[in-house]
PDB file of C-alpha atoms in Angstrom:
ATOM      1  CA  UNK A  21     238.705-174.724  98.908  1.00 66.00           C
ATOM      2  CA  UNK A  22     236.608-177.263  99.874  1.00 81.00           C
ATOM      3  CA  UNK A  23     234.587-179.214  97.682  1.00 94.00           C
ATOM      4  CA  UNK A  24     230.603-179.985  98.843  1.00 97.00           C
ATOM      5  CA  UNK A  25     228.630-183.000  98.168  1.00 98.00           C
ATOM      6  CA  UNK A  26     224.937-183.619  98.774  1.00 98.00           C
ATOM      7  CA  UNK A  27     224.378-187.167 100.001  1.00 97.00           C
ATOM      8  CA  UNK A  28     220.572-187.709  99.331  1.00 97.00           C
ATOM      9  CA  UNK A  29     220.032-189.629 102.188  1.00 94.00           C
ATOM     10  CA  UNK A  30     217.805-192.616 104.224  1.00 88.00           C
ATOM     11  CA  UNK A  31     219.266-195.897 103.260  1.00 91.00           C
ATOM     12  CA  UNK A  32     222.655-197.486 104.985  1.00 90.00           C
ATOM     13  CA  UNK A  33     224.709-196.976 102.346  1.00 94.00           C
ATOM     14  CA  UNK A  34     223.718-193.762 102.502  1.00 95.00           C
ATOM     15  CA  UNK A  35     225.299-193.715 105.872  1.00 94.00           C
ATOM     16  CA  UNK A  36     228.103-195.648 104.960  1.00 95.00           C
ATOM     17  CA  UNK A  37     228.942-193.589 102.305  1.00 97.00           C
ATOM     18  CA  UNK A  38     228.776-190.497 104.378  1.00 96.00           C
ATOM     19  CA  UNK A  39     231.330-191.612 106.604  1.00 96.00           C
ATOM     20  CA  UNK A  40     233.452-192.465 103.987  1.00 96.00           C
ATOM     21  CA  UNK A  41     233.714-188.836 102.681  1.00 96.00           C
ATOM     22  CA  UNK A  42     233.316-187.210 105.753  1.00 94.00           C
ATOM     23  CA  UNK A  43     236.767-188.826 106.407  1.00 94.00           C
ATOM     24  CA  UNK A  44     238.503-186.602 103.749  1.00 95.00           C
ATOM     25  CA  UNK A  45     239.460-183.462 104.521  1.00 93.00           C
ATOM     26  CA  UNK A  46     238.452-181.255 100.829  1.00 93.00           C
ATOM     27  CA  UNK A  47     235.392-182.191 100.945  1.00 96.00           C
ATOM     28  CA  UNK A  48     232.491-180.967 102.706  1.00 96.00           C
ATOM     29  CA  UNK A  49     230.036-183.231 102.744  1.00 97.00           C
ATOM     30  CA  UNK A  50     225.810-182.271 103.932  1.00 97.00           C
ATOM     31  CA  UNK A  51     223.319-185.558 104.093  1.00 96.00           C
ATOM     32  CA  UNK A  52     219.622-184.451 102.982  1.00 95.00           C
ATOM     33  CA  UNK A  53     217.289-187.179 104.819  1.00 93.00           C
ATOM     34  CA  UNK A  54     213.533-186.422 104.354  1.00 83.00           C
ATOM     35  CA  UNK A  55     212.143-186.724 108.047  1.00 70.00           C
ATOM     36  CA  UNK A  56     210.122-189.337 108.071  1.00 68.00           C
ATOM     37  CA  UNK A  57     211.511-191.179 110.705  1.00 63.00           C
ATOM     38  CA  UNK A  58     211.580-189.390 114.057  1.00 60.00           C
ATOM     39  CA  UNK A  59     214.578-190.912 115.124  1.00 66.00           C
ATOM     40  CA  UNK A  60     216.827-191.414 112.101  1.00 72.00           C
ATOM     41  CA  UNK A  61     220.395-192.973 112.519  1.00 75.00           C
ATOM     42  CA  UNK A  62     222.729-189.162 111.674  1.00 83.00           C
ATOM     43  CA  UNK A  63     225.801-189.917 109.804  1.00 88.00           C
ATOM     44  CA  UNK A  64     228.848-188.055 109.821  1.00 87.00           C
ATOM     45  CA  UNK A  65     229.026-184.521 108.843  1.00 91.00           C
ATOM     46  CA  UNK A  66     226.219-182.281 108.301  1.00 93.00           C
ATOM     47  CA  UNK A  67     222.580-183.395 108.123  1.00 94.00           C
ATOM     48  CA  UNK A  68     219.658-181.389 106.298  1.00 94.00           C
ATOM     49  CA  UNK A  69     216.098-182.472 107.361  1.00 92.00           C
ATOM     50  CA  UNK A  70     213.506-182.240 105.494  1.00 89.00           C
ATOM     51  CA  UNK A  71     212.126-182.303 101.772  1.00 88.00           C
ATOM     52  CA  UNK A  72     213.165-179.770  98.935  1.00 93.00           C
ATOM     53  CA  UNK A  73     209.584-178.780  97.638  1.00 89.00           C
ATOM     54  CA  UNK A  74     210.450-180.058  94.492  1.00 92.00           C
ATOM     55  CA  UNK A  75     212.877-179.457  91.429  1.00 96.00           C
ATOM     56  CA  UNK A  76     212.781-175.099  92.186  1.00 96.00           C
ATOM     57  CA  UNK A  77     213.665-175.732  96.337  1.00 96.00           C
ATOM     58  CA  UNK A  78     216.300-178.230  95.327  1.00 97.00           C
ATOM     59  CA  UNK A  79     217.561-176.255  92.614  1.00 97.00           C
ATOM     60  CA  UNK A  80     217.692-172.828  94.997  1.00 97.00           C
ATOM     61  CA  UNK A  81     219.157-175.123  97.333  1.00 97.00           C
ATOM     62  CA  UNK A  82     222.141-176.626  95.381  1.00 97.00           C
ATOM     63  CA  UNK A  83     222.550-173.092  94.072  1.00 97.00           C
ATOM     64  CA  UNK A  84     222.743-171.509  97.467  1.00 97.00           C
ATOM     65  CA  UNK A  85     225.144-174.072  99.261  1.00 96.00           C
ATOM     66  CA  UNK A  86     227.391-174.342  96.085  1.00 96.00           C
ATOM     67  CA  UNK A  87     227.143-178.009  96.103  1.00 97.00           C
ATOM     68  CA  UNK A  88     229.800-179.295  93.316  1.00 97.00           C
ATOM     69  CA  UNK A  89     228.742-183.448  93.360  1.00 97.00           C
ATOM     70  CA  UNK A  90     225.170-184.730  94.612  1.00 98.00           C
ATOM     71  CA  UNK A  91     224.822-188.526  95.441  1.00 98.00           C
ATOM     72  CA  UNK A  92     221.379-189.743  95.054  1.00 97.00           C
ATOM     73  CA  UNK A  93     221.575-192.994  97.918  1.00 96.00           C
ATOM     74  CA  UNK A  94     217.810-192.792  98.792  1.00 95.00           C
ATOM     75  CA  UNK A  95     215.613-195.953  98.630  1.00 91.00           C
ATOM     76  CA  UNK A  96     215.029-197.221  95.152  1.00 91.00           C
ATOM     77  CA  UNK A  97     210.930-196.650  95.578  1.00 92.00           C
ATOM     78  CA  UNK A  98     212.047-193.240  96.453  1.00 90.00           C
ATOM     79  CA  UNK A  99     211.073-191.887  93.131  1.00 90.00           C
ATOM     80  CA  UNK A 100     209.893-188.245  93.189  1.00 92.00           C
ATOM     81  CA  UNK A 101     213.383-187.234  94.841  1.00 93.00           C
ATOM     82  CA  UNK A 102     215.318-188.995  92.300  1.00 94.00           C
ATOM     83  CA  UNK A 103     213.605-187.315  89.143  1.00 94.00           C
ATOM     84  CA  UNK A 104     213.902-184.066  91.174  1.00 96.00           C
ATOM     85  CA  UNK A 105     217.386-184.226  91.796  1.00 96.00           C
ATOM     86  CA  UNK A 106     218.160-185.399  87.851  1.00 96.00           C
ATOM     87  CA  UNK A 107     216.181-182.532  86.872  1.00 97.00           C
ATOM     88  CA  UNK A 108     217.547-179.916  89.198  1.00 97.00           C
ATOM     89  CA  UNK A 109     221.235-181.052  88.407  1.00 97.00           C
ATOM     90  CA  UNK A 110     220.761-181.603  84.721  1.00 96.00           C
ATOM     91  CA  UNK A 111     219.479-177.862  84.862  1.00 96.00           C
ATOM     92  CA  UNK A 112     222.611-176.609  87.185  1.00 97.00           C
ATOM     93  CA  UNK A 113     225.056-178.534  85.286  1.00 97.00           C
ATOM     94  CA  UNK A 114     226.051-180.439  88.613  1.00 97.00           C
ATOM     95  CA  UNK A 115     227.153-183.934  88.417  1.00 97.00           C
ATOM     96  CA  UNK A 116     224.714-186.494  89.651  1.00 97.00           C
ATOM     97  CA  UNK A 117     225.482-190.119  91.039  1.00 96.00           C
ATOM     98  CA  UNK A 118     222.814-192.335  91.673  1.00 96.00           C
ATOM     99  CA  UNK A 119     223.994-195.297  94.469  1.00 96.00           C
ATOM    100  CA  UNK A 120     221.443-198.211  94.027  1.00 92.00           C
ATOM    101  CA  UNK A 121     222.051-201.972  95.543  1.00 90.00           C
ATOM    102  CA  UNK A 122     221.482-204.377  93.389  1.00 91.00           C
ATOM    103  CA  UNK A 123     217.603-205.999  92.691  1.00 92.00           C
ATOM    104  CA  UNK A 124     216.780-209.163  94.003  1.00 94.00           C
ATOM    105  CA  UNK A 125     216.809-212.254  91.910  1.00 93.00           C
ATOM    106  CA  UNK A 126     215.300-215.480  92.664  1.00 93.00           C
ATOM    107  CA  UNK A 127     217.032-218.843  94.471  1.00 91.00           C
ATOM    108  CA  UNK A 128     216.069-222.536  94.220  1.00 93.00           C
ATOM    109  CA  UNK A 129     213.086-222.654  96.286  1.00 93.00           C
ATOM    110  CA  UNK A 130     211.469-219.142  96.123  1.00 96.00           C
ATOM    111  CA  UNK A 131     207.936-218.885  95.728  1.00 97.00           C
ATOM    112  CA  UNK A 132     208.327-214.924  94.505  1.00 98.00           C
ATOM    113  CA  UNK A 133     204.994-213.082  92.709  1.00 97.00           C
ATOM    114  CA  UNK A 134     206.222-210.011  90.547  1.00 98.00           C
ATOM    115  CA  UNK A 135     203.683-207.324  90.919  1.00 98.00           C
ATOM    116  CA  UNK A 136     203.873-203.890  89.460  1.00 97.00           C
ATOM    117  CA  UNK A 137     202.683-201.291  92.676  1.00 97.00           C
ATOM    118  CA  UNK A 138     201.597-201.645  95.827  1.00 97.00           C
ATOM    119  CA  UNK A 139     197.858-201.855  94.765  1.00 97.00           C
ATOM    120  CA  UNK A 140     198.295-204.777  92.693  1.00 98.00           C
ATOM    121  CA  UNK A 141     199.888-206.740  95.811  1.00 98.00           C
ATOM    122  CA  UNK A 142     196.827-206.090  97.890  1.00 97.00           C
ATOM    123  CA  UNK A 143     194.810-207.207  94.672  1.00 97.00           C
ATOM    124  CA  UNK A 144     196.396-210.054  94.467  1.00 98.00           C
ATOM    125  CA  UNK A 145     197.063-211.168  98.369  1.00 97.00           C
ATOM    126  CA  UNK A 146     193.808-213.029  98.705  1.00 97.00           C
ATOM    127  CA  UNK A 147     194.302-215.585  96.241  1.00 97.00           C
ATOM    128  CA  UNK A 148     198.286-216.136  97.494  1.00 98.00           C
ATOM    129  CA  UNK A 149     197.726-216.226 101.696  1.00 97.00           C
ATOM    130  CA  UNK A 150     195.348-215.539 104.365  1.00 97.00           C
ATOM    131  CA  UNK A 151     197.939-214.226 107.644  1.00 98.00           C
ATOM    132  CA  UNK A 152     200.159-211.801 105.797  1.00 98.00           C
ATOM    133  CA  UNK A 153     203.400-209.895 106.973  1.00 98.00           C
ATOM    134  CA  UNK A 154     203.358-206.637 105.201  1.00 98.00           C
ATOM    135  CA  UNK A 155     206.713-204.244 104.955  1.00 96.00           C
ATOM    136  CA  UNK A 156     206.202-202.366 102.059  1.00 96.00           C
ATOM    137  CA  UNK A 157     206.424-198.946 104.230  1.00 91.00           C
ATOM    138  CA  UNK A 158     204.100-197.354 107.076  1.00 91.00           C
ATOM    139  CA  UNK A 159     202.631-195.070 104.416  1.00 90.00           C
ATOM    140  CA  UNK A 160     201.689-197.613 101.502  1.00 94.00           C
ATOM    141  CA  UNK A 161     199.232-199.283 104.433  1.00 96.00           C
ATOM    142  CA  UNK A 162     195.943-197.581 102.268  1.00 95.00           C
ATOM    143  CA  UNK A 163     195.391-200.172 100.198  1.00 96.00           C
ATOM    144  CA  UNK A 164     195.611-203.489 102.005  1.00 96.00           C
ATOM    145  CA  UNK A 165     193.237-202.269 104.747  1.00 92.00           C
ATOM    146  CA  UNK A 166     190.154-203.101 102.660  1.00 91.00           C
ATOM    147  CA  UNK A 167     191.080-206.318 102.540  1.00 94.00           C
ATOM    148  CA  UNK A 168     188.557-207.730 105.212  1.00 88.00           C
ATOM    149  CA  UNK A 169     188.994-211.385 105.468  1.00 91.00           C
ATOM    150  CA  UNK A 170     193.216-211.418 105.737  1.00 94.00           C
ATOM    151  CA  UNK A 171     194.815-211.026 108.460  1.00 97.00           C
ATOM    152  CA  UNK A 172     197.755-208.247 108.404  1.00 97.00           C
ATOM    153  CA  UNK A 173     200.814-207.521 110.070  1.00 97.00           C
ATOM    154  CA  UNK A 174     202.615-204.507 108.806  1.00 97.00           C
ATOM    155  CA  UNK A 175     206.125-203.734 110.287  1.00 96.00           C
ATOM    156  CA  UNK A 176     207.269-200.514 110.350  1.00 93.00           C
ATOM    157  CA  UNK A 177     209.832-198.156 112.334  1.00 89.00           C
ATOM    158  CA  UNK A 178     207.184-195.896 113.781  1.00 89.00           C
ATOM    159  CA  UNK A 179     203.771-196.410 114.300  1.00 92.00           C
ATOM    160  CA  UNK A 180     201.529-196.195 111.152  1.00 92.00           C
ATOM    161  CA  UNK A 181     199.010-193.920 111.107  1.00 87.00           C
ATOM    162  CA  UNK A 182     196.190-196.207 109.821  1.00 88.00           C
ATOM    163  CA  UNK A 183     194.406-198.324 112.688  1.00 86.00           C
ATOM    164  CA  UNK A 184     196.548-201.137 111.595  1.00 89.00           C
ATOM    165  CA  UNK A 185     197.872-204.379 113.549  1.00 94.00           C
ATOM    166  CA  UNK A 186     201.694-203.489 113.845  1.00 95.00           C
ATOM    167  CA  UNK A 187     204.921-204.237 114.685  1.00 95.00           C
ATOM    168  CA  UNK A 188     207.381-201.705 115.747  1.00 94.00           C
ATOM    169  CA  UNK A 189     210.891-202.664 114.487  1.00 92.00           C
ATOM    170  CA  UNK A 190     214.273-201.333 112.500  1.00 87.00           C
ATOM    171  CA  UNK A 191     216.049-203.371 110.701  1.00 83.00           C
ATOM    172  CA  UNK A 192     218.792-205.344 109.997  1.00 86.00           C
ATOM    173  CA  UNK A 193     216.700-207.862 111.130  1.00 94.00           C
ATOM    174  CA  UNK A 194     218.892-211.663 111.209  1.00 96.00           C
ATOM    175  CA  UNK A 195     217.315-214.670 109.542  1.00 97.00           C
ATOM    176  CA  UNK A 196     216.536-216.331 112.526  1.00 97.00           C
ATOM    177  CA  UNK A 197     214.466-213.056 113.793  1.00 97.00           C
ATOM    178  CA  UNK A 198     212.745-213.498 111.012  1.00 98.00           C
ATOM    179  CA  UNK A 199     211.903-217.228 111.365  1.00 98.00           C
ATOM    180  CA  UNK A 200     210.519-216.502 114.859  1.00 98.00           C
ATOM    181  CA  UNK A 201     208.360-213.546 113.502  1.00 98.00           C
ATOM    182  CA  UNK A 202     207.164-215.709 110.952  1.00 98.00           C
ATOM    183  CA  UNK A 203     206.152-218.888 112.860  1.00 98.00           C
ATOM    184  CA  UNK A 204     204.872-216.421 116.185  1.00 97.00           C
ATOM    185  CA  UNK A 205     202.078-215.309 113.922  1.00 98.00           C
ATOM    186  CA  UNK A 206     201.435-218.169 111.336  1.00 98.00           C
ATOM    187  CA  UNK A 207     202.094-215.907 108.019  1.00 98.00           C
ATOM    188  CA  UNK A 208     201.319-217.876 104.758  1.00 98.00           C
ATOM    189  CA  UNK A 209     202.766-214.595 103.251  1.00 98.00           C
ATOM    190  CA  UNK A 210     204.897-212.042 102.901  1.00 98.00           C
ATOM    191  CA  UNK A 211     204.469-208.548 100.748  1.00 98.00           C
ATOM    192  CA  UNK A 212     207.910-206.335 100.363  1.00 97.00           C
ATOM    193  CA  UNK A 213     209.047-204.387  97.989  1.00 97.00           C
ATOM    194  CA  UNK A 214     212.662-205.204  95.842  1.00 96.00           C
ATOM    195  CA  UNK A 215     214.646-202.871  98.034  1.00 91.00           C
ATOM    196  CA  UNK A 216     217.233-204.842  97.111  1.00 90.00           C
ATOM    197  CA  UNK A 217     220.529-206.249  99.014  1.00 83.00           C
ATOM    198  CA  UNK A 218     220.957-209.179 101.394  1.00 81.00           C
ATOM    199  CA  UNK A 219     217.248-209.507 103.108  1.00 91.00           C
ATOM    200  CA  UNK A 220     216.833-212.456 105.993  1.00 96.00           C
ATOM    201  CA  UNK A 221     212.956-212.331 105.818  1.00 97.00           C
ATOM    202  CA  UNK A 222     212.868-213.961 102.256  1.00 97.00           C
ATOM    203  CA  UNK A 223     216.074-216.493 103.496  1.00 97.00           C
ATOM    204  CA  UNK A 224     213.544-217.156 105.891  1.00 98.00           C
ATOM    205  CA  UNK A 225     210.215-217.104 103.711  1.00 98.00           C
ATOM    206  CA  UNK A 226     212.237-219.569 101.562  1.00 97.00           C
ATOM    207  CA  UNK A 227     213.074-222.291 104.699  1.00 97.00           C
ATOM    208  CA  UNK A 228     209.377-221.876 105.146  1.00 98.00           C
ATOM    209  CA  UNK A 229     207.978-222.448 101.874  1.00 98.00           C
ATOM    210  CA  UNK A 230     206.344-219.113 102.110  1.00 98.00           C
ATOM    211  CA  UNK A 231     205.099-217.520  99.342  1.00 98.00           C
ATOM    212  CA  UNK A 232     206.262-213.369  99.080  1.00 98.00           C
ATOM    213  CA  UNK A 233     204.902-211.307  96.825  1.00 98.00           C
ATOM    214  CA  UNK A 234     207.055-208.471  95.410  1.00 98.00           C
ATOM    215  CA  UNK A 235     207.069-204.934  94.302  1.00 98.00           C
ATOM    216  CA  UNK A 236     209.078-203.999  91.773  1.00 96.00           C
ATOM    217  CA  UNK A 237     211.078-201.186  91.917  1.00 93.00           C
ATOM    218  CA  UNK A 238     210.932-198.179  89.330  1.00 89.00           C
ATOM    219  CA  UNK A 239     213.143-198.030  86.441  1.00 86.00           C
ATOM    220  CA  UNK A 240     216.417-196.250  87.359  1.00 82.00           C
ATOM    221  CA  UNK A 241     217.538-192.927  86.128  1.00 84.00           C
ATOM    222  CA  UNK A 242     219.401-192.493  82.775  1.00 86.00           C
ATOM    223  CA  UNK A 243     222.053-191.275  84.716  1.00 91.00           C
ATOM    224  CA  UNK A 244     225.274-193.010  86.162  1.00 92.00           C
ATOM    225  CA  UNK A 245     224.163-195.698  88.650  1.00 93.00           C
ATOM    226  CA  UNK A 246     226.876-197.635  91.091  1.00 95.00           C
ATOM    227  CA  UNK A 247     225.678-200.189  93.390  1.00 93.00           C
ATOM    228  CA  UNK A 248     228.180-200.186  95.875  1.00 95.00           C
ATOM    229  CA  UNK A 249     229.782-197.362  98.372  1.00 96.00           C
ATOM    230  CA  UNK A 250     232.776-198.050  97.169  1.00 96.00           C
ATOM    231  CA  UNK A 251     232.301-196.936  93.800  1.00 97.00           C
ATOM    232  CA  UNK A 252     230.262-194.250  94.496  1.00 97.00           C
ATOM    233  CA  UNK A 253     232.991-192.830  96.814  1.00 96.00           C
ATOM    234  CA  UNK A 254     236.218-193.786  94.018  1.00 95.00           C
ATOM    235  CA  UNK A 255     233.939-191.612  91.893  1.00 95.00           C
ATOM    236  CA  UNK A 256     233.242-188.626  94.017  1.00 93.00           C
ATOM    237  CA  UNK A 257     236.818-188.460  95.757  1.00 90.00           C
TER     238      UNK A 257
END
């Protein structure tokens, strides 16, 4: 009988990961991706959309489909799904695997400002820059858009919903992308979050002398984390 496993999905190794274990034959495998994206890349196998209303719908959920293994691969920011699913597991006695790249960490040459939440990096962008490139998510926009005096640039898959200058675009963006973006508009900033993995926009914020400032990520789950797909996959196969 096969054996099913909940990829909690929206990142690429989330992706990668499903094809990976779509590829073996005893195990069913279902990717949950939230919805937020009209157009989302589908990976292999079968795709849920939409959220779980919380720790009871995922629960009910897990229950109903008989899911043996869930994979948390969603964004590190994405918090509320991750304490949902270590809840709803924890409670159902279902192993949970939490697939997280690794943080950034500083080179020779980075001008990087930690900040603790998005609100603090649009309390602090005034004093750092004055044209800033913003990609901390179409629906963190709130905050920076009473900032009168800066200019903004917030890039973002779809369009945000806030009457916000933007730039339609999906990523992997390459390093000299970036550069273009970058000089095109005259940023003396950049505001991300630590999403973590290889990123070209602070290669090229670096080259540029650019100052970015940074969101740090939330704490990760006292639960087994792996930061690549293949250990996540040696685990669940």
């Amino acid at each position: 009988m096969a054996r099913t496993v909940l990829v909690l999905g929206g990142t690429g190794e989330a992706r990668r990961l499903a094809e990976v274990l779509a590829a073996v034959p005893e195990l069913r495998v279902v990717t949950s991706l939230a919805g937020r994206v009209s157009s989302p890349h589908l990976p292999p196998g079968e795709v849920r959309i939409g959220g779980f209303d919380g720790v009871e719908g995922l629960a009910a959920w897990l229950r109903a489909e008989g899911v043996d293994v869930v994979v948390d691969a969603t964004h590190p920011f994405a918090a509320r799904i991750t304490a949902s699913a270590v809840t709803a597991t924890s409670r159902l006695g279902i192993p949970l695997l939490v697939l997280q790249r690794p943080g950034w960490r500083e080179s020779d040459g980075d001008d990087w400002r930690w900040v603790g939440s998005v609100s603090d990096a649009a309390e602090l962008l005034p004093s750092v820059g004055r044209r800033a490139l913003l990609t901390v998510g179409r629906q963190e926009l709130a905050p920076f858009t009473r900032l009168s005096d800066m200019w903004l640039l917030a890039r973002s898959i779809e369009q945000p919903d806030l009457p916000v200058r933007a730039v339609l675009a999906r990523g992997p963006f390459t390093v000299e992308s970036e550069l273009a973006l970058l000089r095109e508009h005259d940023i003396d900033v950049v505001v991300t979050k630590d999403s973590g993995g290889d990123d070209a926009k602070l290669v090229a914020a670096r080259r540029l002398a650019i100052p970015v400032v940074i969101v740090r990520r939330p704490s990760p789950p006292a639960v087994t984390v792996v930061s690549t797909v293949d250990q996540a996959a040696n685990r669940v196969i």
